Structure formats: structure tokens, C-alpha cells
Amino acid sequence: MSDTIRVSMEELSPFLTECLEKGQEVLLTVTGNSMCPFLYHRRDQAVLRRVNGTALQPGDVCLYRRRSGQYVLHRVLVRDDGTTRRQLEKKKTLPSSLPAGVVRYTMLGDAQTDREPGIAPEQIVAQAVAFHRKDKVWPCDSHAYCRYVRWWYRLLPVRGMLIPLYHLPGRIGRSCRRLLGERK
């Protein structure tokens, strides 16, 4: 018998908010494929901690709520604070187009190529501080994890071609199993 209970984020939201406000860390199972190859649907988990919405930096993973009400776990690609604009994997900071003191983020899922700009600090619910993946804990500040993130973001210009190639072996395997299963 499984100890897993599945609830929607809408149902979980009040409990999540209460735990985070008390300073507790929350372990949340990832759903969806937007963070592949780092995080897999219903296999991996994110350890979430309350965060000041203006303190995030490029490369941080956070849970935020879209204006539509949907909760999303994505990575900060760009932080624009009204004076400078910092982007993940860019060595220089650029002048900001926002008024001074206004902070906005551009988010991007690791398996995506379409950026989501204009995320305000008040939309940020929590920051991921670690991930549970294949029975191993990966702290977000570990050297190996940070190196992996930098490597993956250097491939951003060709990511649209890499994602289908990444999933190709699994698709071939499933097709072979289906064909072999039909012959029996």
C-alpha cells in the first residue's frame, strides 16, 4: 500500500504558506516535465524554504504563482532590479530598463526555451534549497550542482534541439517494447 497522497496545489497552498511562514522547510514532489533533465515528474522532490522575493539571483530555483493562479517551479534566468540586469551565465551586468527599486525576474524551465519575463517578488512563494533525486540529496549551493547548472545553461541556444535528442533513447525503448509485445 502506498503512503502517497496526491492533492492539488490549490488545496496544498494554505498548508504550504503556513509551514513556510513558521520557518519550516517543505518537501514537495515535482510534477510536470518543465525542469527535465534536472527534475523528473513524480520522481524527484524539491526542498522549499521561505525567501525574500527580492533576494533571488540568476540560477536559483523558486516556486512562484503566475497571475493565472498556477504554481510553477522554475529557475531564475534574469534578475532586473532597476539599476542592473543580471543574467545567468553572462559575465557582465547590463543597465536596467526598470525604475530604480523595482525588481522583476525572468524565469525559465530547464526543459524549455520560452522565457517568462515580468515575475514580481510578491509572486515568489519559496526558494528551493535542495533536491531529492534518485535517493540522493543535492544541495543547491553544492559545487557539483552549480557546475551542472552552468553547463546546462551554456547550451541554452541549442536546447531546442537537445531536448528531443535527450528523450530519444526512451522513445526508442518504448517503441521496441510495444513492437515486441505485439508479436507475442
XYZ file of N, CA and C in Angstrom:
552
model
N 0.843 -1.183 0.000
C 0.000 0.000 0.000
C 0.888 1.247 0.000
N 0.512 2.236 -0.787
C 1.307 3.448 -0.932
C 0.934 4.479 0.127
N 1.939 5.210 0.607
C 1.697 6.285 1.564
C 1.533 7.630 0.864
N 1.500 7.615 -0.453
C 1.423 8.845 -1.223
C -0.011 9.340 -1.320
N -0.180 10.619 -1.022
C -1.481 11.274 -1.182
C -1.269 12.409 -2.167
N -2.067 12.432 -3.222
C -1.935 13.491 -4.221
C -3.016 14.530 -3.997
N -2.567 15.776 -3.870
C -3.501 16.900 -3.726
C -3.066 18.004 -4.682
N -4.011 18.824 -5.071
C -3.690 19.931 -5.970
C -2.954 21.018 -5.192
N -2.236 21.852 -5.913
C -1.542 22.975 -5.271
C -2.548 23.939 -4.657
N -3.714 24.030 -5.238
C -4.755 24.904 -4.696
C -5.143 24.442 -3.288
N -5.267 23.129 -3.097
C -5.594 22.577 -1.781
C -4.401 22.662 -0.827
N -3.212 22.512 -1.369
C -1.996 22.491 -0.562
C -1.523 23.888 -0.164
N -1.903 24.891 -0.925
C -1.402 26.253 -0.756
C -1.507 26.805 0.669
N -2.670 26.712 1.342
C -2.738 27.259 2.708
C -1.764 26.569 3.671
N -1.651 25.252 3.567
C -0.742 24.493 4.423
C 0.711 24.854 4.111
N 1.028 24.955 2.831
C 2.371 25.320 2.396
C 2.754 26.695 2.929
N 1.862 27.658 2.772
C 2.111 29.025 3.248
C 2.332 29.048 4.752
N 1.497 28.328 5.487
C 1.611 28.283 6.951
C 2.959 27.699 7.377
N 3.363 26.599 6.767
C 4.646 25.970 7.114
C 5.821 26.892 6.804
N 5.782 27.530 5.642
C 6.874 28.425 5.253
C 6.951 29.636 6.171
N 5.800 30.176 6.560
C 5.785 31.335 7.465
C 6.329 30.989 8.845
N 6.207 29.724 9.247
C 6.757 29.273 10.530
C 8.256 28.989 10.433
N 8.821 29.153 9.236
C 10.247 28.905 9.055
C 10.586 27.457 8.768
N 9.582 26.640 8.504
C 9.821 25.231 8.223
C 10.178 25.030 6.754
N 10.939 23.980 6.494
C 11.201 23.585 5.117
C 10.115 22.614 4.691
N 9.753 22.673 3.425
C 8.686 21.829 2.889
C 9.258 20.989 1.755
N 8.963 19.698 1.775
C 9.393 18.782 0.723
C 8.225 18.585 -0.234
N 8.413 18.978 -1.479
C 7.339 18.957 -2.465
C 7.760 18.098 -3.653
N 6.918 17.128 -4.028
C 7.202 16.293 -5.189
C 6.960 17.092 -6.463
N 7.904 17.011 -7.376
C 7.820 17.748 -8.637
C 6.808 17.068 -9.551
N 5.928 17.869 -10.148
C 5.020 17.356 -11.170
C 5.226 18.174 -12.437
N 5.166 17.519 -13.553
C 5.406 18.182 -14.828
C 6.832 17.945 -15.289
N 7.069 18.243 -16.556
C 8.368 17.953 -17.167
C 9.185 19.190 -17.506
N 8.764 20.358 -17.051
C 9.444 21.589 -17.457
C 10.850 21.727 -16.881
N 11.199 20.951 -15.859
C 12.534 21.054 -15.258
C 13.443 19.867 -15.597
N 13.043 19.030 -16.558
C 13.936 17.969 -17.035
C 15.123 18.621 -17.727
N 16.290 18.095 -17.697
C 16.698 16.812 -17.153
C 17.098 16.852 -15.681
N 16.959 18.009 -15.025
C 17.330 18.107 -13.611
C 16.321 17.420 -12.704
N 15.043 17.653 -12.954
C 13.991 17.127 -12.083
C 12.947 16.395 -12.915
N 12.562 15.213 -12.448
C 11.616 14.393 -13.195
C 10.259 14.314 -12.499
N 9.238 14.277 -13.326
C 7.839 14.217 -12.923
C 7.590 13.064 -11.948
N 7.073 13.411 -10.781
C 6.662 12.477 -9.723
C 7.770 11.540 -9.240
N 9.013 11.851 -9.546
C 10.126 11.071 -9.022
C 10.952 11.904 -8.059
N 11.271 13.123 -8.458
C 12.152 13.980 -7.676
C 11.355 14.929 -6.783
N 12.032 15.429 -5.757
C 11.384 16.332 -4.800
C 12.262 17.558 -4.568
N 11.595 18.677 -4.307
C 12.292 19.930 -4.009
C 12.092 20.268 -2.540
N 13.166 20.672 -1.874
C 13.094 21.169 -0.501
C 12.937 22.681 -0.605
N 11.799 23.183 -0.143
C 11.479 24.605 -0.278
C 11.613 25.324 1.049
N 12.091 26.568 0.966
C 12.252 27.412 2.146
C 11.734 28.802 1.800
N 11.181 29.458 2.801
C 10.700 30.827 2.615
C 11.862 31.727 2.207
N 11.571 32.680 1.335
C 12.622 33.564 0.837
C 12.053 34.959 0.639
N 12.913 35.952 0.807
C 12.554 37.316 0.462
C 12.498 37.367 -1.063
N 11.372 37.767 -1.616
C 11.174 37.755 -3.059
C 12.148 38.593 -3.849
N 12.829 39.536 -3.195
C 13.791 40.374 -3.917
C 15.218 39.842 -3.819
N 15.426 38.740 -3.099
C 16.780 38.240 -2.837
C 17.255 37.178 -3.824
N 16.418 36.750 -4.744
C 16.805 35.690 -5.672
C 17.852 36.176 -6.666
N 18.674 35.240 -7.105
C 19.725 35.534 -8.079
C 19.577 34.581 -9.265
N 20.133 34.939 -10.425
C 20.086 34.027 -11.565
C 20.671 32.665 -11.203
N 19.959 31.616 -11.581
C 20.360 30.248 -11.257
C 19.547 29.649 -10.128
N 18.950 30.491 -9.266
C 18.116 29.988 -8.171
C 16.836 29.373 -8.732
N 16.355 28.325 -8.078
C 15.077 27.712 -8.442
C 14.061 28.145 -7.411
N 12.904 28.574 -7.870
C 11.886 29.012 -6.917
C 10.501 28.565 -7.357
N 9.631 28.481 -6.374
C 8.212 28.215 -6.605
C 7.531 29.569 -6.638
N 6.815 29.845 -7.703
C 6.100 31.114 -7.806
C 4.702 30.865 -8.344
N 3.879 31.875 -8.172
C 2.493 31.764 -8.624
C 2.276 32.736 -9.776
N 1.873 32.172 -10.900
C 1.574 33.014 -12.059
C 0.321 33.828 -11.781
N 0.135 34.859 -12.556
C -1.061 35.699 -12.379
C -2.339 34.895 -12.596
N -2.253 33.813 -13.356
C -3.404 32.931 -13.589
C -3.736 32.090 -12.361
N -2.826 32.063 -11.371
C -3.027 31.259 -10.166
C -2.249 29.957 -10.183
N -1.670 29.595 -11.312
C -0.909 28.361 -11.440
C 0.425 28.475 -10.701
N 0.784 27.423 -9.956
C 2.074 27.361 -9.266
C 3.100 26.703 -10.185
N 4.303 27.273 -10.217
C 5.346 26.789 -11.116
C 6.687 26.780 -10.384
N 7.465 25.736 -10.615
C 8.823 25.639 -10.086
C 9.776 25.780 -11.270
N 10.424 26.944 -11.379
C 11.353 27.220 -12.478
C 12.590 27.922 -11.951
N 13.545 28.099 -12.827
C 14.820 28.712 -12.484
C 14.822 30.185 -12.888
N 15.464 31.021 -12.062
C 15.630 32.437 -12.395
C 16.699 32.530 -13.482
N 16.343 33.110 -14.607
C 17.294 33.313 -15.695
C 17.878 34.725 -15.635
N 17.000 35.711 -15.377
C 17.421 37.115 -15.337
C 16.842 37.771 -14.097
N 17.658 38.598 -13.423
C 17.197 39.428 -12.309
C 17.435 40.880 -12.693
N 16.363 41.656 -12.757
C 16.441 43.077 -13.111
C 15.950 43.858 -11.900
N 16.857 44.628 -11.267
C 16.487 45.317 -10.023
C 16.331 46.825 -10.171
N 16.208 47.298 -11.381
C 16.029 48.730 -11.578
C 17.331 49.485 -11.750
N 18.449 48.874 -11.365
C 19.750 49.515 -11.593
C 20.621 48.655 -12.502
N 20.581 47.332 -12.289
C 21.349 46.426 -13.147
C 20.491 45.235 -13.536
N 20.892 44.612 -14.615
C 20.194 43.435 -15.130
C 21.215 42.307 -15.199
N 21.060 41.297 -14.320
C 21.992 40.166 -14.279
C 21.345 38.950 -14.913
N 22.109 38.280 -15.758
C 21.604 37.092 -16.435
C 22.505 35.914 -16.122
N 21.904 34.746 -15.971
C 22.668 33.530 -15.726
C 23.649 33.316 -16.872
N 24.895 33.068 -16.522
C 25.967 32.782 -17.459
C 26.449 33.985 -18.256
N 26.048 35.174 -17.882
C 26.615 36.364 -18.518
C 27.598 36.979 -17.535
N 28.782 37.282 -17.990
C 29.824 37.805 -17.116
C 29.593 39.263 -16.732
N 28.880 39.999 -17.561
C 28.693 41.421 -17.277
C 27.242 41.705 -16.893
N 27.049 42.784 -16.173
C 25.699 43.238 -15.866
C 25.338 44.331 -16.858
N 24.076 44.403 -17.185
C 23.590 45.361 -18.168
C 22.770 46.433 -17.483
N 22.635 47.602 -18.090
C 21.768 48.620 -17.498
C 20.318 48.140 -17.501
N 19.577 48.547 -16.499
C 18.188 48.129 -16.355
C 17.253 49.059 -17.110
N 16.117 48.508 -17.512
C 15.084 49.319 -18.156
C 13.958 49.648 -17.177
N 14.077 49.160 -15.942
C 13.041 49.382 -14.925
C 13.374 50.598 -14.066
N 12.350 51.196 -13.431
C 12.623 52.266 -12.462
C 13.440 51.716 -11.288
N 14.254 52.547 -10.676
C 15.085 52.127 -9.540
C 14.213 51.573 -8.424
N 14.656 50.473 -7.829
C 13.942 49.865 -6.715
C 12.906 48.830 -7.125
N 12.587 48.729 -8.393
C 11.620 47.737 -8.877
C 12.390 46.490 -9.297
N 11.967 45.331 -8.787
C 12.635 44.072 -9.119
C 11.687 43.206 -9.941
N 12.205 42.652 -11.011
C 11.452 41.707 -11.832
C 12.393 40.580 -12.233
N 11.809 39.401 -12.386
C 12.577 38.223 -12.770
C 12.079 37.688 -14.105
N 12.987 37.051 -14.818
C 12.629 36.265 -15.991
C 12.914 34.823 -15.623
N 11.899 33.969 -15.742
C 12.017 32.564 -15.352
C 12.087 31.680 -16.593
N 12.665 30.496 -16.394
C 12.765 29.539 -17.484
C 12.888 28.140 -16.905
N 12.055 27.225 -17.384
C 12.179 25.825 -17.010
C 13.384 25.222 -17.715
N 14.031 24.254 -17.090
C 15.244 23.677 -17.664
C 14.988 22.943 -18.976
N 13.762 22.497 -19.218
C 13.426 21.795 -20.461
C 12.717 22.708 -21.447
N 12.790 24.001 -21.208
C 12.052 24.934 -22.047
C 12.982 25.920 -22.738
N 12.437 26.580 -23.742
C 13.189 27.619 -24.442
C 12.467 28.960 -24.393
N 11.187 28.959 -24.031
C 10.420 30.206 -23.951
C 10.561 30.810 -22.563
N 11.106 32.011 -22.523
C 11.304 32.709 -21.253
C 9.982 33.281 -20.758
N 9.870 33.422 -19.432
C 8.685 34.024 -18.816
C 9.127 35.276 -18.052
N 9.059 36.443 -18.696
C 9.526 37.680 -18.055
C 8.463 38.308 -17.158
N 8.898 39.279 -16.344
C 7.967 40.103 -15.576
C 7.435 39.499 -14.295
N 8.117 38.521 -13.717
C 7.666 37.921 -12.459
C 8.073 38.853 -11.318
N 7.089 39.281 -10.538
C 7.313 40.224 -9.436
C 7.675 39.477 -8.149
N 8.401 40.130 -7.232
C 8.784 39.490 -5.968
C 7.593 38.960 -5.165
N 6.455 39.636 -5.232
C 5.289 39.173 -4.468
C 4.691 37.882 -5.026
N 5.086 37.479 -6.213
C 4.631 36.212 -6.783
C 5.488 35.037 -6.309
N 6.649 35.324 -5.729
C 7.563 34.281 -5.268
C 7.029 33.692 -3.965
N 6.859 32.372 -3.942
C 6.341 31.675 -2.761
C 7.487 31.123 -1.918
N 8.460 30.484 -2.565
C 9.562 29.847 -1.838
C 10.734 29.616 -2.777
N 11.884 29.361 -2.171
C 13.089 29.037 -2.931
C 13.475 27.598 -2.650
N 13.903 26.892 -3.680
C 14.405 25.531 -3.497
C 15.827 25.613 -2.949
N 16.082 24.888 -1.862
C 17.423 24.880 -1.265
C 18.134 23.552 -1.492
N 17.366 22.526 -1.883
C 17.941 21.212 -2.176
C 16.927 20.406 -2.977
N 17.429 19.328 -3.580
C 16.565 18.419 -4.326
C 16.857 16.995 -3.910
N 15.818 16.184 -3.829
C 15.960 14.751 -3.602
C 15.793 14.105 -4.972
N 16.851 13.431 -5.417
C 16.822 12.834 -6.742
C 17.499 11.478 -6.685
N 16.760 10.437 -7.044
C 17.297 9.070 -7.048
C 17.963 8.734 -5.716
N 17.270 8.939 -4.629
C 17.752 8.618 -3.281
C 19.012 9.382 -2.880
N 19.259 10.514 -3.510
C 20.396 11.347 -3.149
C 19.906 12.778 -2.975
N 20.483 13.482 -1.998
C 20.122 14.882 -1.765
C 21.176 15.771 -2.427
N 20.702 16.716 -3.234
C 21.572 17.675 -3.922
C 21.312 19.065 -3.376
N 22.177 19.589 -2.492
C 22.005 20.975 -2.032
C 22.228 21.931 -3.206
N 21.421 22.962 -3.286
C 21.524 23.917 -4.403
C 22.808 24.727 -4.378
N 23.491 24.757 -3.241
C 24.741 25.515 -3.180
C 25.981 24.623 -3.334
N 25.782 23.340 -3.654
C 26.934 22.447 -3.820
C 27.670 22.767 -5.118
N 28.960 22.556 -5.101
C 29.805 22.852 -6.260
C 29.370 22.031 -7.483
N 29.107 20.746 -7.277
C 28.730 19.873 -8.396
C 27.414 20.322 -9.026
N 26.440 20.658 -8.195
C 25.141 21.104 -8.706
C 25.294 22.411 -9.488
N 26.019 23.372 -8.934
C 26.210 24.669 -9.606
C 26.939 24.505 -10.934
N 27.907 23.610 -10.981
C 28.637 23.353 -12.227
C 27.696 22.754 -13.279
N 26.847 21.840 -12.861
C 25.871 21.205 -13.754
C 24.900 22.247 -14.318
N 24.434 23.148 -13.465
C 23.510 24.206 -13.897
C 24.198 25.118 -14.907
N 25.405 25.549 -14.631
C 26.130 26.424 -15.567
C 26.331 25.735 -16.919
N 26.688 24.461 -16.881
C 26.887 23.698 -18.105
C 25.599 23.652 -18.924
N 24.479 23.368 -18.261
C 23.203 23.254 -18.968
C 22.784 24.600 -19.561
N 23.028 25.684 -18.869
C 22.618 26.992 -19.381
C 23.530 27.512 -20.486
N 24.728 26.997 -20.570
C 25.569 27.343 -21.723
C 24.986 26.754 -23.008
N 24.194 25.705 -22.871
C 23.571 25.047 -24.016
C 22.217 25.652 -24.385
N 21.826 26.731 -23.719
C 20.520 27.346 -23.973
C 20.267 27.646 -25.450
N 21.226 28.170 -26.207
C 20.943 28.459 -27.617
C 20.586 27.223 -28.454
N 21.059 26.041 -28.046
C 20.767 24.826 -28.819
C 19.852 23.864 -28.064
N 19.293 24.322 -26.960
C 18.466 23.452 -26.124
C 17.254 22.900 -26.867
N 16.678 23.696 -27.755
C 15.516 23.242 -28.521
C 15.805 21.995 -29.337
N 17.055 21.826 -29.748
C 17.446 20.623 -30.494
C 17.867 19.500 -29.549
N 18.409 19.852 -28.388
C 18.922 18.838 -27.462
C 17.822 18.077 -26.727
N 16.749 18.760 -26.365
C 15.687 18.107 -25.580
C 15.123 16.890 -26.314
N 14.742 16.994 -27.607
C 14.250 15.789 -28.295
C 15.298 14.676 -28.352
N 16.573 15.032 -28.535
C 17.629 14.018 -28.560
C 17.782 13.345 -27.202
N 17.616 14.123 -26.137
C 17.729 13.593 -24.782
C 16.661 12.521 -24.529
N 15.460 12.750 -25.061
C 14.347 11.818 -24.840
C 14.297 10.688 -25.871
N 15.114 10.743 -26.913
C 15.080 9.755 -27.986
C 15.315 8.318 -27.516
N 16.325 8.025 -26.683
C 16.524 6.628 -26.255
C 15.291 6.039 -25.555
N 14.627 6.828 -24.727
C 13.424 6.336 -24.053
C 12.303 6.048 -25.031
N 12.149 6.906 -26.022
C 11.106 6.694 -27.036
C 11.394 5.445 -27.860
N 12.655 5.257 -28.216
C 13.025 4.066 -28.984
C 12.752 2.815 -28.154
N 13.135 2.842 -26.880
C 12.901 1.696 -25.999
C 11.426 1.372 -25.858
N 10.597 2.402 -25.675
C 9.150 2.165 -25.559
C 8.580 1.593 -26.848
N 9.044 2.094 -27.989
C 8.571 1.581 -29.281
C 8.966 0.122 -29.459
N 10.187 -0.216 -29.092
C 10.647 -1.607 -29.201
C 9.831 -2.525 -28.301
N 9.580 -2.087 -27.072
C 8.787 -2.911 -26.152
C 7.374 -3.117 -26.684
N 6.804 -2.070 -27.268
C 5.460 -2.192 -27.847
C 5.461 -3.176 -29.009
N 6.452 -3.059 -29.895
C 6.533 -3.964 -31.044
C 6.740 -5.404 -30.599
N 7.637 -5.614 -29.653
C 7.888 -6.967 -29.158
C 6.683 -7.517 -28.421
N 5.973 -6.661 -27.721
C 4.776 -7.084 -27.002
C 3.658 -7.482 -27.942
N 3.566 -6.824 -29.091
C 2.517 -7.137 -30.063
C 2.771 -8.464 -30.756
N 4.024 -8.891 -30.860
C 4.359 -10.134 -31.558
C 4.051 -11.367 -30.727
N 3.960 -11.214 -29.432
C 3.748 -12.379 -28.550
C 2.352 -12.903 -28.652
